mmCIF file of C-alpha atoms in Angstrom:
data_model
loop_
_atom_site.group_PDB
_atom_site.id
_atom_site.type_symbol
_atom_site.label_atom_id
_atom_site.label_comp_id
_atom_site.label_asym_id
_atom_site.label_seq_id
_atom_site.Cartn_x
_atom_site.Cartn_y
_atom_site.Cartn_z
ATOM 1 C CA UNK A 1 146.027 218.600 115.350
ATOM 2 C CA UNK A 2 143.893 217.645 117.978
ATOM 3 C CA UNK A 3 142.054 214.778 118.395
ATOM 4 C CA UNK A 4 138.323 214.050 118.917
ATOM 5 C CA UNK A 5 137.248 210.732 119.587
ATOM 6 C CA UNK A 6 133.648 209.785 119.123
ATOM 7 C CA UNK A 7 132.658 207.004 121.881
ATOM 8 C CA UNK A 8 129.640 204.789 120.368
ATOM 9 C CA UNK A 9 127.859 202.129 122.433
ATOM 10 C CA UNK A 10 125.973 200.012 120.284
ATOM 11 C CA UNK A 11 123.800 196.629 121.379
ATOM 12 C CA UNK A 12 121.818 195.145 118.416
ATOM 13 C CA UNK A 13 122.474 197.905 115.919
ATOM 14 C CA UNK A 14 123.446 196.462 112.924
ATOM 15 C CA UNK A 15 120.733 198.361 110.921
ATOM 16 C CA UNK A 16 121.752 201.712 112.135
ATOM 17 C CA UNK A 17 125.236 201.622 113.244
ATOM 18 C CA UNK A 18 125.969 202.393 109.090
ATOM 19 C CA UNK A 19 124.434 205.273 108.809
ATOM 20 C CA UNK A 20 125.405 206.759 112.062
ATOM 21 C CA UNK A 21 129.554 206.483 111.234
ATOM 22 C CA UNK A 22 128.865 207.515 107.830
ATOM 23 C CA UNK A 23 127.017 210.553 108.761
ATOM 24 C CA UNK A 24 129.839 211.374 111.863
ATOM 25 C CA UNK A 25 132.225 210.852 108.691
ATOM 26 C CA UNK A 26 130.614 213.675 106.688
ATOM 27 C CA UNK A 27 130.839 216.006 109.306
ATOM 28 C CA UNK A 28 134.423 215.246 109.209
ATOM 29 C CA UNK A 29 135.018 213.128 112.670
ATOM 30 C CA UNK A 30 136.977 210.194 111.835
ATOM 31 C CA UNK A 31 138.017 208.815 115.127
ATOM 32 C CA UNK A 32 134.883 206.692 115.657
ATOM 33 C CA UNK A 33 135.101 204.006 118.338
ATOM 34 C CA UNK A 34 132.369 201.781 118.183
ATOM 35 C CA UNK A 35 131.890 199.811 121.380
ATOM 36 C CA UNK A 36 129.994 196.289 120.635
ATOM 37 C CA UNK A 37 128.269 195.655 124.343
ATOM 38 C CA UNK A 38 127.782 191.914 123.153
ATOM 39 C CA UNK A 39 125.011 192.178 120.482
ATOM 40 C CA UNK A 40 123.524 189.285 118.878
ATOM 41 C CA UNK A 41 123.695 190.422 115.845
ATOM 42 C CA UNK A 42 126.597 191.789 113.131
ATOM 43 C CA UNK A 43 126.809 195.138 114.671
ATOM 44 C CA UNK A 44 130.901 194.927 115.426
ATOM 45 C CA UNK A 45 131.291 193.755 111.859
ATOM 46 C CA UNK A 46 129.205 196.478 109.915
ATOM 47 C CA UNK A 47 130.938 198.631 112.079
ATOM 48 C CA UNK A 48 134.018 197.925 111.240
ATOM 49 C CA UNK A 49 133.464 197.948 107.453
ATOM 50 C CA UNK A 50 131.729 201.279 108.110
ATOM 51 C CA UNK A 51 135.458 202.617 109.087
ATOM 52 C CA UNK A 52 135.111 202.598 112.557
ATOM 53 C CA UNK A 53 137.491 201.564 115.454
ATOM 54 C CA UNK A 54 135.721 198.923 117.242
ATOM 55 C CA UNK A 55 135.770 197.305 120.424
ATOM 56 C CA UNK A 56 133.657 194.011 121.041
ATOM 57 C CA UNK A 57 132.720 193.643 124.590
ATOM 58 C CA UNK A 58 132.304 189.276 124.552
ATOM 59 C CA UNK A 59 129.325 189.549 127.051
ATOM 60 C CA UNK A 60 126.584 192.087 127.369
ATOM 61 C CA UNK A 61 127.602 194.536 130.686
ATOM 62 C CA UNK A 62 125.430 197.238 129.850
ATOM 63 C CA UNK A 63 125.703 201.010 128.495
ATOM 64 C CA UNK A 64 127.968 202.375 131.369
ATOM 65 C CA UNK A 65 130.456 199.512 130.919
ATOM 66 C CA UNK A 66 130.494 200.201 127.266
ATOM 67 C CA UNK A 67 131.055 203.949 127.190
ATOM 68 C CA UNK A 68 133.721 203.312 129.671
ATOM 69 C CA UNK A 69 135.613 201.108 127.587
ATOM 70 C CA UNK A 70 135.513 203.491 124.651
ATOM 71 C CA UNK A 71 136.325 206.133 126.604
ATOM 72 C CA UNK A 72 139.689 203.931 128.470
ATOM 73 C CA UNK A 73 140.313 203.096 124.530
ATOM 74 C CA UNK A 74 140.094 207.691 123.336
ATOM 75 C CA UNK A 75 142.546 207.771 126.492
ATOM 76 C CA UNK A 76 145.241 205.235 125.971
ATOM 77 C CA UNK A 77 144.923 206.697 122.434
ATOM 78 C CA UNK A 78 145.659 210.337 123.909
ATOM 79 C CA UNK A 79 142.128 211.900 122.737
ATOM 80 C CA UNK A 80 142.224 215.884 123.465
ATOM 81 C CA UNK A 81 137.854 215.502 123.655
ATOM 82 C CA UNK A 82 135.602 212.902 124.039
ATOM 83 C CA UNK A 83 132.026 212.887 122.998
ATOM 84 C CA UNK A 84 129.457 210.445 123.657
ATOM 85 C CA UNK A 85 126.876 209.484 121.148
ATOM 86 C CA UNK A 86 124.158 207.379 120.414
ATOM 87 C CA UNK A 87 124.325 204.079 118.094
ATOM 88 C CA UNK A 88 120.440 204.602 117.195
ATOM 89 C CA UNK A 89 120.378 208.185 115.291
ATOM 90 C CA UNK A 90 118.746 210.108 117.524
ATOM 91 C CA UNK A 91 121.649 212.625 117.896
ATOM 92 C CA UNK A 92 122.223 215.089 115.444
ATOM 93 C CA UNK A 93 126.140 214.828 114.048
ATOM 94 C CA UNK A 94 125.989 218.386 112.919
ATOM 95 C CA UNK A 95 125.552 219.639 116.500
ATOM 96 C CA UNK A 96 129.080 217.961 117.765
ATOM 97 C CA UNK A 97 130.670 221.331 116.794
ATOM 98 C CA UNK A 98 128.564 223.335 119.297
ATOM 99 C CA UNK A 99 128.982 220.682 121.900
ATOM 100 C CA UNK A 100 132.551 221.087 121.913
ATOM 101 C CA UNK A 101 132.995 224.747 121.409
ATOM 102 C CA UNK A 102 133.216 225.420 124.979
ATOM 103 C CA UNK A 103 135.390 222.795 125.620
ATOM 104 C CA UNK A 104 137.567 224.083 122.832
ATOM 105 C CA UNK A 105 137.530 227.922 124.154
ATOM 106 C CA UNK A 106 138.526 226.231 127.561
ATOM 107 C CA UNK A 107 135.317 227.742 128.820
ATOM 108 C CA UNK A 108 134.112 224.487 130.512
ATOM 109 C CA UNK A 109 135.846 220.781 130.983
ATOM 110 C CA UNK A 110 132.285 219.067 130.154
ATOM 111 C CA UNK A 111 129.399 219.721 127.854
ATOM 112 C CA UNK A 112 125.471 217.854 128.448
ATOM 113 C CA UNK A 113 123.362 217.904 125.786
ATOM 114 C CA UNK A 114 119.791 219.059 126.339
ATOM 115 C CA UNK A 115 116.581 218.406 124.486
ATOM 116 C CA UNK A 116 114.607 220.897 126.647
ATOM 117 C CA UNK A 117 116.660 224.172 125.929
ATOM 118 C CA UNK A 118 115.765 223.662 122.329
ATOM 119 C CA UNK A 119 112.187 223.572 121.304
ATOM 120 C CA UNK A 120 110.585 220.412 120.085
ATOM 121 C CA UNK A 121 108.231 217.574 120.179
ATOM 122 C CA UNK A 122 108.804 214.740 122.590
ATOM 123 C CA UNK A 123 106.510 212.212 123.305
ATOM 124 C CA UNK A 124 104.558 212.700 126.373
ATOM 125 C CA UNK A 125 105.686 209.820 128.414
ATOM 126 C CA UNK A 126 108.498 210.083 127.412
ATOM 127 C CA UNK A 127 109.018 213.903 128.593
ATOM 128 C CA UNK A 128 107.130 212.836 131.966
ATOM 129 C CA UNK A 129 109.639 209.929 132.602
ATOM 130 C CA UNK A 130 112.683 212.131 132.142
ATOM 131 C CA UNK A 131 111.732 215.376 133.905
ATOM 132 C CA UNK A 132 111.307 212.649 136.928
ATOM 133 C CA UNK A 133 114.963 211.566 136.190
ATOM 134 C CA UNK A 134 115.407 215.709 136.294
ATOM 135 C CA UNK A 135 114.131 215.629 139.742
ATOM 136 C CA UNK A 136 115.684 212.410 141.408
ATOM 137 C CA UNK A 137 119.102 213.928 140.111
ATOM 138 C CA UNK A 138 117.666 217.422 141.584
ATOM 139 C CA UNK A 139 117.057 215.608 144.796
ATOM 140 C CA UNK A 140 119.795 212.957 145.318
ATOM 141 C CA UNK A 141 122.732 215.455 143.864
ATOM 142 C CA UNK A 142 121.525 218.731 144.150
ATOM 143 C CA UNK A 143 122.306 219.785 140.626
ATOM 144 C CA UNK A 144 119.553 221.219 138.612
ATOM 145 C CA UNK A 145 119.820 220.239 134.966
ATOM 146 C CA UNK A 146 116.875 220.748 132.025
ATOM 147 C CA UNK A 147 118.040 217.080 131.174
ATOM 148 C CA UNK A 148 119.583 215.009 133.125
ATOM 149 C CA UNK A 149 119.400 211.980 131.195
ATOM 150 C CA UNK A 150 120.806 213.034 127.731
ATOM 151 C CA UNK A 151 123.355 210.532 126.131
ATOM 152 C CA UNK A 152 125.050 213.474 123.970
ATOM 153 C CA UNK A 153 128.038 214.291 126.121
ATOM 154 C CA UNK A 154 131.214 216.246 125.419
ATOM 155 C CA UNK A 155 134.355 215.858 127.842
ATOM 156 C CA UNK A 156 138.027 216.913 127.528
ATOM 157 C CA UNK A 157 140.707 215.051 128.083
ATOM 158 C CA UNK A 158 141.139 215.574 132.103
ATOM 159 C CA UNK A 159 137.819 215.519 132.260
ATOM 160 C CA UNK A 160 137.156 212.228 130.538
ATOM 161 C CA UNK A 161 140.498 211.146 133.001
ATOM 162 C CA UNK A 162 138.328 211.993 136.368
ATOM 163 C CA UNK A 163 135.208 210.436 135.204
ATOM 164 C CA UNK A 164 134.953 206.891 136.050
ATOM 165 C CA UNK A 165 131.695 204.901 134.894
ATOM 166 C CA UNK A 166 131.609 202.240 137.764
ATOM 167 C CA UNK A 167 127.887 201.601 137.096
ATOM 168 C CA UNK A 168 127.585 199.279 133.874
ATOM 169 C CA UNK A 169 123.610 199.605 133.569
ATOM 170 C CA UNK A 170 121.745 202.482 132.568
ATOM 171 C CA UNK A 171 122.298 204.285 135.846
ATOM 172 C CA UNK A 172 125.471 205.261 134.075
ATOM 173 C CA UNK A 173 123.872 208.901 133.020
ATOM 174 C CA UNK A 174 122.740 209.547 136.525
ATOM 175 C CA UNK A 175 126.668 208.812 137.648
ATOM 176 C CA UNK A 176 128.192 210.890 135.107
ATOM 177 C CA UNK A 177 126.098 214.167 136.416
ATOM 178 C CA UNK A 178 126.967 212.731 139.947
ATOM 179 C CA UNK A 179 130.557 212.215 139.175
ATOM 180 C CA UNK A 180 130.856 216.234 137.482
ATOM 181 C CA UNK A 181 129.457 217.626 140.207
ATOM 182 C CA UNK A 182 131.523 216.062 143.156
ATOM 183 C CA UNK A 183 135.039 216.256 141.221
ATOM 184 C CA UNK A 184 134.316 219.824 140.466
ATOM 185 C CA UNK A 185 134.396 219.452 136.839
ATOM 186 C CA UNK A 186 133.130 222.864 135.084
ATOM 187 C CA UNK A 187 130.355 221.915 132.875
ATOM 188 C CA UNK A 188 127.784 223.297 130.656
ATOM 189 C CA UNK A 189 124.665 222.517 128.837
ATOM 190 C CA UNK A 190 124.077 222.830 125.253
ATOM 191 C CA UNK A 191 120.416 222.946 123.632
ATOM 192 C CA UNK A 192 120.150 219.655 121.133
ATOM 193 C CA UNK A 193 117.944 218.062 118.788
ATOM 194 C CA UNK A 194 116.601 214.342 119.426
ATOM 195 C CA UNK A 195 115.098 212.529 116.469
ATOM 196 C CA UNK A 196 112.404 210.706 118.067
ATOM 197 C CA UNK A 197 111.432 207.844 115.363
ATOM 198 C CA UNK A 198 109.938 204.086 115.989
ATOM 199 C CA UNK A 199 113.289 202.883 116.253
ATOM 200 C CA UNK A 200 114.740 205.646 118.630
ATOM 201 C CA UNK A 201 111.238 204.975 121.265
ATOM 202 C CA UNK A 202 112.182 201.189 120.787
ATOM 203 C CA UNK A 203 115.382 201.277 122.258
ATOM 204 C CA UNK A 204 114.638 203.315 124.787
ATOM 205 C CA UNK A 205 112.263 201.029 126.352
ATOM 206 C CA UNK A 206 115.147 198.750 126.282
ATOM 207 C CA UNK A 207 116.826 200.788 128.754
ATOM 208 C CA UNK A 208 114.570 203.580 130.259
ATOM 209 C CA UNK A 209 111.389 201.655 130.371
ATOM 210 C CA UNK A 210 109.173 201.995 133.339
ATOM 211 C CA UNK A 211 110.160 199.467 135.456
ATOM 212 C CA UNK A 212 113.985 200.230 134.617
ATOM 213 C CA UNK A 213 113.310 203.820 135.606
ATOM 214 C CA UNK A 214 112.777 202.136 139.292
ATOM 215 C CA UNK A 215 115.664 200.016 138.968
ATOM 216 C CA UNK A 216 117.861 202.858 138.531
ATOM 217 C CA UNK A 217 116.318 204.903 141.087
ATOM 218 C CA UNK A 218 116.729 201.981 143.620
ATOM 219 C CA UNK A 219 120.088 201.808 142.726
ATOM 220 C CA UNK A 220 120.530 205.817 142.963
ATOM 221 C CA UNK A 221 119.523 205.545 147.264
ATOM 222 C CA UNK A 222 121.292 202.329 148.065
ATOM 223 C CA UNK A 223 124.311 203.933 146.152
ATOM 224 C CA UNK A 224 123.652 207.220 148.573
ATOM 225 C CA UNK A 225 122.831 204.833 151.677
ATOM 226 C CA UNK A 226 126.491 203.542 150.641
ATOM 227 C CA UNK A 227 125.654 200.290 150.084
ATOM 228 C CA UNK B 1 114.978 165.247 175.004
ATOM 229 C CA UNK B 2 112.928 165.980 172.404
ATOM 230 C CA UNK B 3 112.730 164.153 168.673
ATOM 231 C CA UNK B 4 112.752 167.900 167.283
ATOM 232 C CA UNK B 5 116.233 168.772 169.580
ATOM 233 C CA UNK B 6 117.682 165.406 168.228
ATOM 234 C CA UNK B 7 117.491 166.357 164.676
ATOM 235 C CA UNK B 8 118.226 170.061 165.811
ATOM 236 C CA UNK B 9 121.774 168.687 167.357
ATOM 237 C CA UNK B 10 122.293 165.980 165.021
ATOM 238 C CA UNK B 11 122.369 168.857 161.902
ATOM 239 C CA UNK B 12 124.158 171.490 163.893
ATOM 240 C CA UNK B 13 126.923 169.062 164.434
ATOM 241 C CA UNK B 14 127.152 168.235 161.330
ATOM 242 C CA UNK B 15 127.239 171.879 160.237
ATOM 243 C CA UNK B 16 129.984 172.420 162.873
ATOM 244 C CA UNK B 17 132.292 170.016 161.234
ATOM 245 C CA UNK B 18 131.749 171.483 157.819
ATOM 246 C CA UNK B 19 132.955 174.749 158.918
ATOM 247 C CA UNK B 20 136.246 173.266 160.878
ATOM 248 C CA UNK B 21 136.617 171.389 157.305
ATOM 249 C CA UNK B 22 136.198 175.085 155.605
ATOM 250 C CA UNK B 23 138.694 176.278 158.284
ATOM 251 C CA UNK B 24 141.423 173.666 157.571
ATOM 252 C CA UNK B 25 140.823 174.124 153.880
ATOM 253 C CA UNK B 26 141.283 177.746 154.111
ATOM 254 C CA UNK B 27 137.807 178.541 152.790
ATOM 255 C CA UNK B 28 136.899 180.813 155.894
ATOM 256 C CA UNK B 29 138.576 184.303 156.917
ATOM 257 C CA UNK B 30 139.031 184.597 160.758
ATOM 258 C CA UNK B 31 136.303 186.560 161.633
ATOM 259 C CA UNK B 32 134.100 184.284 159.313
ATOM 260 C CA UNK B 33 135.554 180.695 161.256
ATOM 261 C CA UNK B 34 134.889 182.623 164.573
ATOM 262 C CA UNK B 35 131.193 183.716 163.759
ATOM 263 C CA UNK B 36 129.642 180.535 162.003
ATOM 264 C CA UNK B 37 131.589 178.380 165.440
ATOM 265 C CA UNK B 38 129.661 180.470 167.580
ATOM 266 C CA UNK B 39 126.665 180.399 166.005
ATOM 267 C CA UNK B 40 126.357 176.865 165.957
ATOM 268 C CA UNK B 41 127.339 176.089 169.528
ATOM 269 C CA UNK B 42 125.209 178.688 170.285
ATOM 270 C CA UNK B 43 122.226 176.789 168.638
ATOM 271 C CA UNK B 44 123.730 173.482 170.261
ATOM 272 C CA UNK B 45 123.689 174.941 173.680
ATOM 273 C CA UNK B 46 119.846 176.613 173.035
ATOM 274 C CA UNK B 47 119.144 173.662 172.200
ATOM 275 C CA UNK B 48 120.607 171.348 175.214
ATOM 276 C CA UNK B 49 119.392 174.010 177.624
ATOM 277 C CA UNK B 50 116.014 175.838 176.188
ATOM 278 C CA UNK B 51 115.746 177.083 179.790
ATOM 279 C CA UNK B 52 118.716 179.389 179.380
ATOM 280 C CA UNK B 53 116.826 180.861 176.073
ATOM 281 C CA UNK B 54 113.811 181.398 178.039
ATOM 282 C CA UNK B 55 115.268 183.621 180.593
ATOM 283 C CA UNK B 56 117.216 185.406 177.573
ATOM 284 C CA UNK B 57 114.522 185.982 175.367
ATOM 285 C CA UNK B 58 112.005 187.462 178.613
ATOM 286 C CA UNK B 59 115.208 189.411 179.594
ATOM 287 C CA UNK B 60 115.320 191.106 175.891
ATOM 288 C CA UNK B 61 111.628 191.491 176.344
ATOM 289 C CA UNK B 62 110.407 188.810 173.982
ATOM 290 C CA UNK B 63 107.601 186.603 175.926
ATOM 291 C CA UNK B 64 108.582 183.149 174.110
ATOM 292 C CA UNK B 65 111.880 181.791 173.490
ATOM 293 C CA UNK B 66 111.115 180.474 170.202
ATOM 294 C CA UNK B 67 110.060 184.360 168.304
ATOM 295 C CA UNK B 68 113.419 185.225 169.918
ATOM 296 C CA UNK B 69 114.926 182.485 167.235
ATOM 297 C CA UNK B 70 112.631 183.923 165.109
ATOM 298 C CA UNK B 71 113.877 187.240 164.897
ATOM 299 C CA UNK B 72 117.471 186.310 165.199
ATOM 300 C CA UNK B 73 117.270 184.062 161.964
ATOM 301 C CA UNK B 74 115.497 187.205 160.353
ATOM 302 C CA UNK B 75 118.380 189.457 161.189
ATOM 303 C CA UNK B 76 121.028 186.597 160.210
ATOM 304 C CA UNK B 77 119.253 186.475 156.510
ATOM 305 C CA UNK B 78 119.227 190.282 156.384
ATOM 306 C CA UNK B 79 122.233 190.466 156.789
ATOM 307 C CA UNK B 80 123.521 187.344 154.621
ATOM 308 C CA UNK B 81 121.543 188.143 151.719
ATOM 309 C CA UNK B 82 123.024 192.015 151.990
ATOM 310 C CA UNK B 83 126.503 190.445 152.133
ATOM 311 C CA UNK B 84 125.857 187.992 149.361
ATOM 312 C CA UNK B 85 124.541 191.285 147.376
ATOM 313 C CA UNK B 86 127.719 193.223 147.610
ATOM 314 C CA UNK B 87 129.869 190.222 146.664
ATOM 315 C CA UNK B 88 127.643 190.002 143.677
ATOM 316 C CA UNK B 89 128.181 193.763 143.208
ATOM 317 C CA UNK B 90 132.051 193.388 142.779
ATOM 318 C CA UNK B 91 131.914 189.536 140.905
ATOM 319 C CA UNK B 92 130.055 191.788 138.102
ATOM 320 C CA UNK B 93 132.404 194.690 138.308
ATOM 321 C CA UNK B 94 135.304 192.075 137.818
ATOM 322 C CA UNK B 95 133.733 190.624 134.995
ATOM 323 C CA UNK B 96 133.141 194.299 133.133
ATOM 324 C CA UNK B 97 136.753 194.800 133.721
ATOM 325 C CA UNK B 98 137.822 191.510 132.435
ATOM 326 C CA UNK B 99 135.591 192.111 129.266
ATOM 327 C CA UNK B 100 136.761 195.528 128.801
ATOM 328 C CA UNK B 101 140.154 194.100 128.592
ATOM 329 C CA UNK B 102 139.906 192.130 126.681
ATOM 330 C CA UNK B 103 137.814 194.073 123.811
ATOM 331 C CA UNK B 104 140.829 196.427 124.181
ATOM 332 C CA UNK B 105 143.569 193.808 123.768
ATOM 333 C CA UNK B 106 142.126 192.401 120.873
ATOM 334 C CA UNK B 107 141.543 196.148 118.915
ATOM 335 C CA UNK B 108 145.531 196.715 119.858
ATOM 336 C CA UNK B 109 146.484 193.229 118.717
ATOM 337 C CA UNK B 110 144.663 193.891 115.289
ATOM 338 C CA UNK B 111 147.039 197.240 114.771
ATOM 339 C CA UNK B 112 150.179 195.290 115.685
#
C-alpha cells in the first residue's frame, strides 16, 4: 500500500485545525502530520486529539520552516507522495485525488494547485496581489504559472527528496516553483477550488499582506543578486 | 595637536588593544585581526599626519581630506551591516533547524 502523507502547517488554528483532519479523514487520508509553527494557542493539542501526527515547532519560524519539517517527518517515515495543505479550510479535501493522479500515473513528479484554471470568485485584491506574485515568478524564474502562489501542492517521494525549503517565511511558495524548475522536476498544474471565507482573507493578511508582498519580493532579488 | 586628534588617538588606541585582546582570546579569524589592525593604525597615522590624507584624498579626486573619511566610513558600514545581515541569515537558519529537531525528536520519542 502506498503511503500519502498530508503535510499541515498550522499557526493559531485551534478553531479550524478540527475540522480540517476530520474532513482529510473522510476522504480516507489518514497520515495527517500537523506541523504546530509555535501557536499561542491549543492548536498541537486539538490536533492531536483530532488523530493527527503532530509536530510542535517550540518557536514560531514561519510557513517554509514548517512545511519542511513535515515534509523531513513524510520522509524519514518513507511517504510514496506528499501533499501540502492548508490548516485554515480553504482547500478542498475532495480534490487531493486529482492532485495526485498524475503523480500516481508517473505522468509528472509534482502537482501545483491553481485557483485560476477553475472558474470562481476571488476577491479583487486579492486576485491583483497574486497575479503580481504570477509575474515576479514570471520575471525572476522564467516559469509561467496561472498561480504561482497556491499552498495546495502534490510531490512524490524523489521529488519531495530534491526540494529543500531553506526560506522559513512566506517566500517559501516562490522557492518551491524556483526549486522545480532548476532541479528539473516534471510538474503540472491542476485547476482547484479556494473557499474564500472571513477566516481564510484573515490569515492571509497574516502572511500575504501588502507590505509582506514587498518583503518577499525583496527577498526574491537579493536571493537572485546572491546575497 | 589638536583637542579633536587627542581624543581621536586616545580612542583608537584603546580600540587597538581591544582587538589584540580579541586576537589573544581567539575571538578574531586572521583576515578579521589583520583588517580591524590596519584600520586603526591607519586612523592613528591620518590622524598624526592629516597632511598625508590631504595629498591622498586630492590624489583620489576628493577636494577635502575629511569627505574622503566620509565616504570611507560609508563604505565600511555598507559593508558591516551586509556582513552582520548574512550572519543573521544563517543564526536563523540554525535556529529552524534546531527547532525542527527537536519537534521531530519529541513525535519519535512519543512512539517509542
Amino acid at each position: 500500500m502506498e503511503k500519502t502523507y498530508i503535510v499541515i502547517a498550522a499557526y493559531n488554528e485551534e478553531n479550524n485545525i478540527t475540522k480540517v483532519i476530520c474532513s482529510l479523514k473522510k476522504e480516507g487520508y489518514h497520515n495527517i502530520i500537523v506541523v504546530d509553527d509555535g501557536s499561542k494557542d491549543q492548536t498541537s493539542k486539538v490536533a492531536k486529539s483530532a488523530g493527527a501526527i503532530t509536530l510542535k515547532h517550540i518557536i514560531n519560524r514561519g510557513q517554509g520552516a514548517a512545511l519542511q519539517t513535515g515534509m523531513s517527518y513524510a520522509l524519514l517515515n518513507n511517504a510514496d507522495y506528499i501533499v501540502h495543505f492548508d490548516a485554515d479550510g480553504q482547500h478542498n479535501p475532495k480534490e487531493i485525488k486529482y492532485m495526485l493522479d498524475p503523480i500516481i500515473k508517473k505522468e509528472v513528479d509534482a502537482t501545483l494547485g491553481s485557483r485560476f484554471l477553475k472558474k470562481q470568485k476571488i476577491p479583487f485584491f486579492r486576485k491583483l496581489m497574486l497575479k503580481g506574485g504570477i509575474l515576479a515568478i514570471l520575471i525572476f524564474y522564467r516559469i509561467k504559472l496561472s498561480d504561482a502562489h497556491n499552498g495546495f501542492r502534490a510531490l512524490s517521494n524523489s521529488a519531495a527528496k530534491k526540494i529543500v525549503i531553506k526560506s522559513d517565511r512566506m517566500e517559501h511558495a516562490s522557492e518551491i516553483v524556483e526549486q522545480i524548475n532548476s532541479k528539473k522536476i516534471k510538474y503540472k498544474e491542476i485547476p482547484v477550488t479556494i473557499k474564500y471565507t472571513k477566516e481564510t482573507l484573515k490569515n492571509g493578511r497574516k502572511g500575504q499582506g501588502s507590505f509582506d508582498s514587498i518583503k518577499i519580493l525583496s527577498k526574491m532579488v537579493l536571493k537572485k543578486v546572491g546575497v | 595637536m589638536e583637542f579633536v586628534q587627542i581624543v581621536i588617538l586616545i580612542f583608537s588606541a584603546f580600540a587597538l588593544s581591544r582587538v589584540f585582546i580579541n586576537i589573544k582570546d581567539k575571538n578574531l579569524k586572521k583576515l578579521e585581526s589583520f583588517f580591524w589592525i590596519l584600520f586603526w593604525i591607519a586612523i592613528i597615522l591620518g590622524t598624526l599626519l592629516p597632511n598625508v590624507i590631504e595629498i591622498i584624498s586630492r590624489s583620489l579626486g576628493v577636494q577635502r581630506a575629511a569627505d574622503l573619511g566620509i565616504y570611507a566610513i560609508i563604505i565600511l558600514l555598507a559593508y558591516l551591516v551586509f556582513r552582520l545581515y548574512a550572519k543573521l541569515e544563517n543564526t536563523e537558519k540554525k535556529i529552524t533547524k534546531i527547532v525542527r529537531t527537536i519537534a521531530i525528536k519529541n513525535e519519535n520519542n512519543l512512539h517509542k
